[in-house]
């Protein structure tokens, strides 16, 4: 098993026949995503069948591994965003396999449907719930809780390695998706929808007896870092600290930047994927209006006071401009930051080794 993003819970041998088929297909842009997704299914189905057999025989540890390996294949089949019928089917199968494998982890991965009590009336938000994945250590006392805010292509069904980092330290781990991704109910085109999302989630968490209400930390990844910067300001009284890793805030929406992101670090069509995520019909429409609508600088969010906020990224980021990681330092509350020379988007593998001690210290101070 290896944990290189986005191949968490995967084995290389599972992907070798898939990649061989993709090479044979020699897909070119514009990619037929149904054709792209199809080769993942036979291997994933075989693993899921093996998992069911192991489950029936009573070997739940092996069953868990096989279900999670199947989920990894379905994850890459729907990558980066499920936009074709086959990719949407892969997303549904990914959730099913991940739930089956996750329940046998120690501690188990449990999915909750959180009431969206702050949903905007008269919209689809009001008819929905917030799906989250939770792992928490067996404890008779309330424990520090880390909310992992996922990104553009990262969903709650790839939480195994990250959640283990938290539970191994005695913390609870919560995975949540951002507007326009996964099953997030928040309106993707409404810049204020995440505020309602976080209010509903935090209300629910604060009512749970296993949550140490003085030690709730949010950690946003990539596009989730954009939402981390925002929540650090909008919900500053309810969080002991926030990490924004690789997040944008203003220049990520600049038309000139968007003209070039499709030819840099990201392996797929980042500009189109962002347009889908933020609720635009096409990239050109996004370029005309996204910065004014979603910029945290334009909205004045950055000039507000925040909770403790750690900004982390690689200096050579070409997913979002590194200037966006620097911009919050020039506004509002004093922030903390670490930028890794020579590193790409997110700053790994150095970043996590910086972030975890920061959270450990934060939890110790708050406790």
Tab-separated table of C-alpha atoms in Angstrom:
chain	number	residue	atom	x	y	z
A	1	UNK	CA	0.000	0.000	0.000
A	2	UNK	CA	1.285	3.485	-0.739
A	3	UNK	CA	-0.073	6.916	0.102
A	4	UNK	CA	1.182	9.241	-2.631
A	5	UNK	CA	-1.605	11.653	-3.533
A	6	UNK	CA	-4.058	10.835	-5.056
A	7	UNK	CA	-3.289	7.093	-4.809
A	8	UNK	CA	-4.036	6.680	-1.089
A	9	UNK	CA	-4.907	3.109	-0.032
A	10	UNK	CA	-3.685	1.839	-3.426
A	11	UNK	CA	-1.274	-0.804	-4.680
A	12	UNK	CA	0.812	-0.178	-7.771
A	13	UNK	CA	0.004	-3.611	-9.189
A	14	UNK	CA	-3.707	-2.680	-9.333
A	15	UNK	CA	-2.996	0.235	-11.636
A	16	UNK	CA	-0.505	-1.396	-14.004
A	17	UNK	CA	-3.140	-3.031	-16.277
A	18	UNK	CA	-5.240	0.135	-16.182
A	19	UNK	CA	-2.381	2.375	-17.243
A	20	UNK	CA	-1.376	-0.108	-19.931
A	21	UNK	CA	-4.890	0.162	-21.374
A	22	UNK	CA	-4.847	3.967	-21.174
A	23	UNK	CA	-1.527	4.052	-23.019
A	24	UNK	CA	-3.045	1.802	-25.652
A	25	UNK	CA	-6.073	4.103	-25.988
A	26	UNK	CA	-3.733	7.081	-26.445
A	27	UNK	CA	-6.398	9.587	-25.379
A	28	UNK	CA	-5.927	13.171	-26.504
A	29	UNK	CA	-7.657	16.442	-25.669
A	30	UNK	CA	-10.520	16.987	-25.473
A	31	UNK	CA	-10.552	13.816	-23.372
A	32	UNK	CA	-13.509	11.473	-23.570
A	33	UNK	CA	-13.865	10.923	-19.822
A	34	UNK	CA	-16.145	7.918	-20.214
A	35	UNK	CA	-13.442	6.266	-22.276
A	36	UNK	CA	-10.830	7.348	-19.717
A	37	UNK	CA	-12.784	5.939	-16.742
A	38	UNK	CA	-13.792	2.573	-18.230
A	39	UNK	CA	-10.465	0.651	-17.791
A	40	UNK	CA	-10.525	1.166	-14.008
A	41	UNK	CA	-13.794	-0.697	-13.518
A	42	UNK	CA	-12.821	-4.349	-14.191
A	43	UNK	CA	-9.882	-4.254	-11.774
A	44	UNK	CA	-11.899	-2.421	-9.105
A	45	UNK	CA	-14.813	-4.846	-9.466
A	46	UNK	CA	-12.484	-7.827	-9.066
A	47	UNK	CA	-10.984	-6.344	-5.881
A	48	UNK	CA	-14.442	-5.606	-4.461
A	49	UNK	CA	-15.507	-9.198	-5.157
A	50	UNK	CA	-12.374	-10.497	-3.413
A	51	UNK	CA	-13.121	-8.203	-0.486
A	52	UNK	CA	-16.629	-9.577	-0.164
A	53	UNK	CA	-15.273	-13.125	-0.076
A	54	UNK	CA	-12.773	-12.233	2.663
A	55	UNK	CA	-15.520	-10.459	4.595
A	56	UNK	CA	-17.738	-13.532	4.392
A	57	UNK	CA	-14.902	-15.743	5.608
A	58	UNK	CA	-14.323	-13.446	8.576
A	59	UNK	CA	-11.002	-11.850	7.592
A	60	UNK	CA	-12.157	-8.239	7.929
A	61	UNK	CA	-8.604	-6.849	7.920
A	62	UNK	CA	-7.965	-8.256	4.451
A	63	UNK	CA	-11.475	-7.268	3.362
A	64	UNK	CA	-10.812	-3.685	4.436
A	65	UNK	CA	-7.571	-3.536	2.448
A	66	UNK	CA	-9.239	-4.871	-0.697
A	67	UNK	CA	-12.266	-2.576	-0.431
A	68	UNK	CA	-9.970	0.435	0.012
A	69	UNK	CA	-7.857	-0.635	-2.970
A	70	UNK	CA	-11.043	-0.847	-5.051
A	71	UNK	CA	-12.049	2.604	-3.800
A	72	UNK	CA	-8.657	3.975	-4.903
A	73	UNK	CA	-9.244	2.745	-8.457
A	74	UNK	CA	-12.705	4.279	-8.579
A	75	UNK	CA	-11.223	7.521	-7.201
A	76	UNK	CA	-8.790	7.894	-10.094
A	77	UNK	CA	-11.544	6.889	-12.532
A	78	UNK	CA	-13.623	9.912	-11.479
A	79	UNK	CA	-10.556	12.195	-11.274
A	80	UNK	CA	-10.315	15.169	-11.185
A	81	UNK	CA	-14.074	15.866	-11.086
A	82	UNK	CA	-16.870	13.475	-12.105
A	83	UNK	CA	-18.305	15.079	-15.224
A	84	UNK	CA	-19.170	12.138	-17.528
A	85	UNK	CA	-21.714	9.371	-16.818
A	86	UNK	CA	-18.992	6.755	-16.263
A	87	UNK	CA	-17.108	9.073	-13.915
A	88	UNK	CA	-20.265	9.778	-11.938
A	89	UNK	CA	-20.805	6.027	-11.615
A	90	UNK	CA	-17.195	5.703	-10.435
A	91	UNK	CA	-17.841	8.312	-7.740
A	92	UNK	CA	-20.846	6.369	-6.444
A	93	UNK	CA	-18.873	3.121	-6.416
A	94	UNK	CA	-15.933	4.861	-4.756
A	95	UNK	CA	-18.157	5.917	-1.854
A	96	UNK	CA	-19.628	2.441	-1.508
A	97	UNK	CA	-16.245	0.668	-1.480
A	98	UNK	CA	-14.699	3.233	0.862
A	99	UNK	CA	-17.543	2.924	3.373
A	100	UNK	CA	-17.201	-0.872	3.377
A	101	UNK	CA	-13.439	-0.743	3.860
A	102	UNK	CA	-13.447	2.159	6.291
A	103	UNK	CA	-15.706	0.504	8.841
A	104	UNK	CA	-13.017	-2.093	9.580
A	105	UNK	CA	-10.228	0.417	10.190
A	106	UNK	CA	-9.022	0.877	13.753
A	107	UNK	CA	-10.536	3.209	14.781
A	108	UNK	CA	-13.333	2.849	12.210
A	109	UNK	CA	-14.256	5.445	9.614
A	110	UNK	CA	-17.877	6.436	10.162
A	111	UNK	CA	-19.988	8.604	7.877
A	112	UNK	CA	-22.441	11.056	9.388
A	113	UNK	CA	-25.151	13.122	7.747
A	114	UNK	CA	-24.965	16.486	9.481
A	115	UNK	CA	-28.144	18.607	9.386
A	116	UNK	CA	-27.556	21.758	7.358
A	117	UNK	CA	-29.345	23.945	9.873
A	118	UNK	CA	-28.021	27.199	8.408
A	119	UNK	CA	-29.007	26.332	4.828
A	120	UNK	CA	-30.390	29.118	2.670
A	121	UNK	CA	-34.204	28.732	2.597
A	122	UNK	CA	-35.800	28.095	-0.765
A	123	UNK	CA	-32.645	26.590	-2.284
A	124	UNK	CA	-31.281	23.083	-2.749
A	125	UNK	CA	-29.267	23.639	0.432
A	126	UNK	CA	-32.473	23.492	2.457
A	127	UNK	CA	-33.230	20.005	1.148
A	128	UNK	CA	-29.828	18.560	1.991
A	129	UNK	CA	-27.376	17.458	4.667
A	130	UNK	CA	-23.605	17.678	5.026
A	131	UNK	CA	-21.863	14.308	4.589
A	132	UNK	CA	-18.709	13.940	6.654
A	133	UNK	CA	-16.338	11.087	7.490
A	134	UNK	CA	-15.152	10.792	11.078
A	135	UNK	CA	-12.483	8.751	12.839
A	136	UNK	CA	-11.918	9.244	16.535
A	137	UNK	CA	-9.871	7.467	19.176
A	138	UNK	CA	-11.569	5.406	21.841
A	139	UNK	CA	-11.663	7.853	24.745
A	140	UNK	CA	-13.913	8.627	27.678
A	141	UNK	CA	-13.043	12.307	27.434
A	142	UNK	CA	-13.474	14.988	24.786
A	143	UNK	CA	-10.525	15.165	22.392
A	144	UNK	CA	-9.017	17.810	20.086
A	145	UNK	CA	-10.700	17.661	16.696
A	146	UNK	CA	-9.180	18.453	13.298
A	147	UNK	CA	-11.490	19.326	10.420
A	148	UNK	CA	-9.796	18.400	7.141
A	149	UNK	CA	-11.208	20.664	4.429
A	150	UNK	CA	-10.620	18.919	1.117
A	151	UNK	CA	-9.913	20.580	-2.224
A	152	UNK	CA	-10.894	20.654	-5.861
A	153	UNK	CA	-10.242	16.975	-6.629
A	154	UNK	CA	-9.833	15.578	-3.112
A	155	UNK	CA	-12.981	14.187	-1.502
A	156	UNK	CA	-13.857	12.706	1.874
A	157	UNK	CA	-13.233	9.161	0.612
A	158	UNK	CA	-9.453	9.555	0.645
A	159	UNK	CA	-9.062	10.340	4.307
A	160	UNK	CA	-7.295	7.208	5.551
A	161	UNK	CA	-3.618	8.359	5.783
A	162	UNK	CA	-4.423	11.878	7.015
A	163	UNK	CA	-6.935	10.683	9.598
A	164	UNK	CA	-4.385	8.211	10.940
A	165	UNK	CA	-1.968	11.100	11.571
A	166	UNK	CA	-4.622	12.642	13.800
A	167	UNK	CA	-5.990	9.575	15.590
A	168	UNK	CA	-2.448	8.372	16.336
A	169	UNK	CA	-2.079	11.603	18.345
A	170	UNK	CA	-5.334	11.077	20.193
A	171	UNK	CA	-7.297	13.574	18.105
A	172	UNK	CA	-10.580	13.139	16.291
A	173	UNK	CA	-10.525	13.529	12.512
A	174	UNK	CA	-13.338	14.999	10.405
A	175	UNK	CA	-13.352	15.075	6.581
A	176	UNK	CA	-15.572	17.541	4.723
A	177	UNK	CA	-15.874	18.625	1.093
A	178	UNK	CA	-16.046	22.174	-0.249
A	179	UNK	CA	-18.795	23.777	-2.356
A	180	UNK	CA	-18.910	22.405	-5.889
A	181	UNK	CA	-17.138	19.130	-5.045
A	182	UNK	CA	-18.181	15.645	-3.950
A	183	UNK	CA	-21.558	15.720	-2.230
A	184	UNK	CA	-21.168	19.124	-0.606
A	185	UNK	CA	-24.628	20.736	-0.415
A	186	UNK	CA	-23.391	24.350	-0.318
A	187	UNK	CA	-24.282	26.429	-3.378
A	188	UNK	CA	-21.189	26.468	-5.541
A	189	UNK	CA	-21.870	29.876	-7.116
A	190	UNK	CA	-22.592	31.656	-3.809
A	191	UNK	CA	-19.431	33.046	-2.152
A	192	UNK	CA	-21.195	33.081	1.245
A	193	UNK	CA	-22.422	29.477	1.114
A	194	UNK	CA	-19.315	28.129	2.914
A	195	UNK	CA	-20.073	30.377	5.878
A	196	UNK	CA	-23.457	28.674	6.280
A	197	UNK	CA	-21.804	25.278	5.770
A	198	UNK	CA	-19.252	25.834	8.541
A	199	UNK	CA	-21.870	27.219	10.925
A	200	UNK	CA	-23.963	24.069	10.522
A	201	UNK	CA	-20.950	21.772	10.891
A	202	UNK	CA	-19.569	23.571	13.948
A	203	UNK	CA	-22.994	23.600	15.617
A	204	UNK	CA	-23.121	19.818	15.197
A	205	UNK	CA	-19.557	19.244	16.373
A	206	UNK	CA	-19.976	21.416	19.455
A	207	UNK	CA	-22.992	19.326	20.474
A	208	UNK	CA	-20.963	16.081	20.350
A	209	UNK	CA	-19.531	14.935	23.686
A	210	UNK	CA	-16.326	13.590	22.075
A	211	UNK	CA	-15.305	17.020	20.756
A	212	UNK	CA	-13.074	19.251	22.886
A	213	UNK	CA	-14.757	22.540	22.049
A	214	UNK	CA	-11.667	24.542	23.014
A	215	UNK	CA	-9.548	22.588	20.548
A	216	UNK	CA	-11.198	22.563	17.136
A	217	UNK	CA	-8.719	23.130	14.300
A	218	UNK	CA	-9.420	23.414	10.569
A	219	UNK	CA	-6.822	22.365	7.966
A	220	UNK	CA	-7.584	23.216	4.344
A	221	UNK	CA	-5.781	21.556	1.439
A	222	UNK	CA	-5.172	23.264	-1.927
A	223	UNK	CA	-8.515	24.778	-3.010
A	224	UNK	CA	-9.620	23.859	0.499
A	225	UNK	CA	-6.931	26.302	1.619
A	226	UNK	CA	-9.015	29.100	0.085
A	227	UNK	CA	-11.870	28.061	2.365
A	228	UNK	CA	-9.468	27.707	5.296
A	229	UNK	CA	-8.369	31.318	4.924
A	230	UNK	CA	-12.016	32.363	4.818
A	231	UNK	CA	-13.150	30.307	7.844
A	232	UNK	CA	-10.208	31.630	9.878
A	233	UNK	CA	-11.832	35.063	9.591
A	234	UNK	CA	-15.561	34.313	9.471
A	235	UNK	CA	-15.557	31.808	12.372
A	236	UNK	CA	-12.552	33.018	14.337
A	237	UNK	CA	-14.252	32.682	17.746
A	238	UNK	CA	-15.105	29.015	17.165
A	239	UNK	CA	-11.699	27.705	16.095
A	240	UNK	CA	-8.463	27.554	18.057
A	241	UNK	CA	-6.489	27.687	14.823
A	242	UNK	CA	-6.520	27.156	11.071
A	243	UNK	CA	-3.981	25.844	8.548
A	244	UNK	CA	-4.208	26.955	4.912
A	245	UNK	CA	-1.941	24.685	2.860
A	246	UNK	CA	-1.504	25.665	-0.769
A	247	UNK	CA	-4.578	27.878	-0.803
A	248	UNK	CA	-5.388	30.810	-3.060
A	249	UNK	CA	-7.368	33.892	-2.139
A	250	UNK	CA	-7.304	36.514	-4.925
A	251	UNK	CA	-4.907	36.087	-7.844
A	252	UNK	CA	-6.066	32.494	-8.354
A	253	UNK	CA	-9.064	34.071	-10.113
A	254	UNK	CA	-7.008	36.450	-12.260
A	255	UNK	CA	-7.797	35.978	-15.995
A	256	UNK	CA	-4.109	35.969	-16.932
A	257	UNK	CA	-3.384	33.231	-14.390
A	258	UNK	CA	-6.357	31.185	-15.581
A	259	UNK	CA	-5.091	31.506	-19.159
A	260	UNK	CA	-1.995	29.534	-18.188
A	261	UNK	CA	-2.920	27.027	-15.457
A	262	UNK	CA	-3.932	24.375	-17.956
A	263	UNK	CA	-0.313	24.017	-19.093
A	264	UNK	CA	1.556	23.921	-15.789
A	265	UNK	CA	1.743	21.501	-12.837
A	266	UNK	CA	-1.792	20.083	-12.890
A	267	UNK	CA	-2.190	16.886	-14.965
A	268	UNK	CA	-5.744	17.662	-16.145
A	269	UNK	CA	-7.641	20.733	-17.347
A	270	UNK	CA	-7.422	22.809	-14.167
A	271	UNK	CA	-9.158	25.849	-15.635
A	272	UNK	CA	-12.244	23.861	-16.663
A	273	UNK	CA	-12.292	21.915	-13.402
A	274	UNK	CA	-12.259	25.181	-11.449
A	275	UNK	CA	-15.056	26.556	-13.620
A	276	UNK	CA	-17.209	23.506	-12.862
A	277	UNK	CA	-16.411	23.763	-9.153
A	278	UNK	CA	-17.286	27.471	-8.870
A	279	UNK	CA	-20.506	27.105	-10.865
A	280	UNK	CA	-19.571	28.593	-14.233
A	281	UNK	CA	-20.697	27.199	-17.580
A	282	UNK	CA	-17.284	27.753	-19.140
A	283	UNK	CA	-13.833	29.110	-18.446
A	284	UNK	CA	-14.349	32.389	-20.311
A	285	UNK	CA	-17.340	33.278	-18.153
A	286	UNK	CA	-15.341	32.452	-15.031
A	287	UNK	CA	-12.494	34.698	-16.143
A	288	UNK	CA	-14.882	37.628	-16.493
A	289	UNK	CA	-16.501	37.461	-13.075
A	290	UNK	CA	-14.836	35.081	-10.609
A	291	UNK	CA	-12.298	37.453	-9.089
A	292	UNK	CA	-14.863	40.076	-8.173
A	293	UNK	CA	-17.265	37.453	-6.833
A	294	UNK	CA	-14.909	35.137	-4.928
A	295	UNK	CA	-11.753	37.116	-4.075
A	296	UNK	CA	-11.150	37.321	-0.324
A	297	UNK	CA	-9.355	40.611	-0.919
A	298	UNK	CA	-12.182	42.168	-2.941
A	299	UNK	CA	-14.749	41.066	-0.338
A	300	UNK	CA	-12.780	42.571	2.550
A	301	UNK	CA	-12.437	39.208	4.310
A	302	UNK	CA	-8.646	39.503	4.496
A	303	UNK	CA	-8.884	42.830	6.329
A	304	UNK	CA	-10.923	41.300	9.149
A	305	UNK	CA	-9.454	39.844	12.328
A	306	UNK	CA	-8.771	36.103	12.301
A	307	UNK	CA	-7.993	33.232	14.628
A	308	UNK	CA	-4.414	31.919	14.541
A	309	UNK	CA	-3.701	31.143	10.907
A	310	UNK	CA	-0.738	29.207	9.534
A	311	UNK	CA	-0.054	29.604	5.813
A	312	UNK	CA	2.084	26.884	4.195
A	313	UNK	CA	3.035	26.304	0.565
A	314	UNK	CA	5.840	25.502	-1.843
A	315	UNK	CA	7.505	28.520	-3.427
A	316	UNK	CA	7.254	26.921	-6.886
A	317	UNK	CA	3.479	26.420	-6.726
A	318	UNK	CA	1.951	26.542	-10.219
A	319	UNK	CA	-1.586	25.500	-9.261
A	320	UNK	CA	-2.253	28.781	-7.466
A	321	UNK	CA	0.101	31.792	-7.543
A	322	UNK	CA	2.451	31.894	-4.556
A	323	UNK	CA	1.498	35.568	-4.180
A	324	UNK	CA	-1.851	34.354	-2.846
A	325	UNK	CA	-0.090	32.619	0.024
A	326	UNK	CA	1.758	35.860	0.802
A	327	UNK	CA	-1.178	38.268	0.449
A	328	UNK	CA	-2.923	37.434	3.776
A	329	UNK	CA	0.264	38.457	5.613
A	330	UNK	CA	-0.320	42.028	4.436
A	331	UNK	CA	-3.870	42.300	5.787
A	332	UNK	CA	-5.855	41.889	8.995
A	333	UNK	CA	-4.409	40.000	11.956
A	334	UNK	CA	-0.778	38.955	12.188
A	335	UNK	CA	-0.399	35.505	10.598
A	336	UNK	CA	2.176	32.704	10.758
A	337	UNK	CA	3.721	31.318	7.598
A	338	UNK	CA	6.276	28.912	6.173
A	339	UNK	CA	7.109	28.674	2.462
A	340	UNK	CA	9.341	25.858	1.269
A	341	UNK	CA	11.997	26.811	-1.326
A	342	UNK	CA	12.068	24.617	-4.414
A	343	UNK	CA	8.827	22.842	-3.497
A	344	UNK	CA	5.740	22.674	-5.691
A	345	UNK	CA	2.054	23.095	-4.818
A	346	UNK	CA	1.311	22.335	-1.149
A	347	UNK	CA	4.998	22.185	-0.194
A	348	UNK	CA	5.181	18.474	0.456
A	349	UNK	CA	6.883	16.385	1.732
A	350	UNK	CA	8.177	19.090	4.087
A	351	UNK	CA	4.840	20.764	4.798
A	352	UNK	CA	3.182	18.122	6.974
A	353	UNK	CA	6.290	17.967	9.180
A	354	UNK	CA	5.814	21.705	9.782
A	355	UNK	CA	2.049	21.674	10.231
A	356	UNK	CA	1.617	18.798	12.702
A	357	UNK	CA	3.964	20.255	15.370
A	358	UNK	CA	2.194	23.602	14.980
A	359	UNK	CA	-1.161	21.931	15.691
A	360	UNK	CA	0.359	19.954	18.581
A	361	UNK	CA	1.605	23.177	20.146
A	362	UNK	CA	-1.725	24.896	19.495
A	363	UNK	CA	-3.684	22.097	21.142
A	364	UNK	CA	-1.286	22.070	24.124
A	365	UNK	CA	-1.674	25.854	24.625
A	366	UNK	CA	-5.456	25.767	24.258
A	367	UNK	CA	-5.775	22.743	26.526
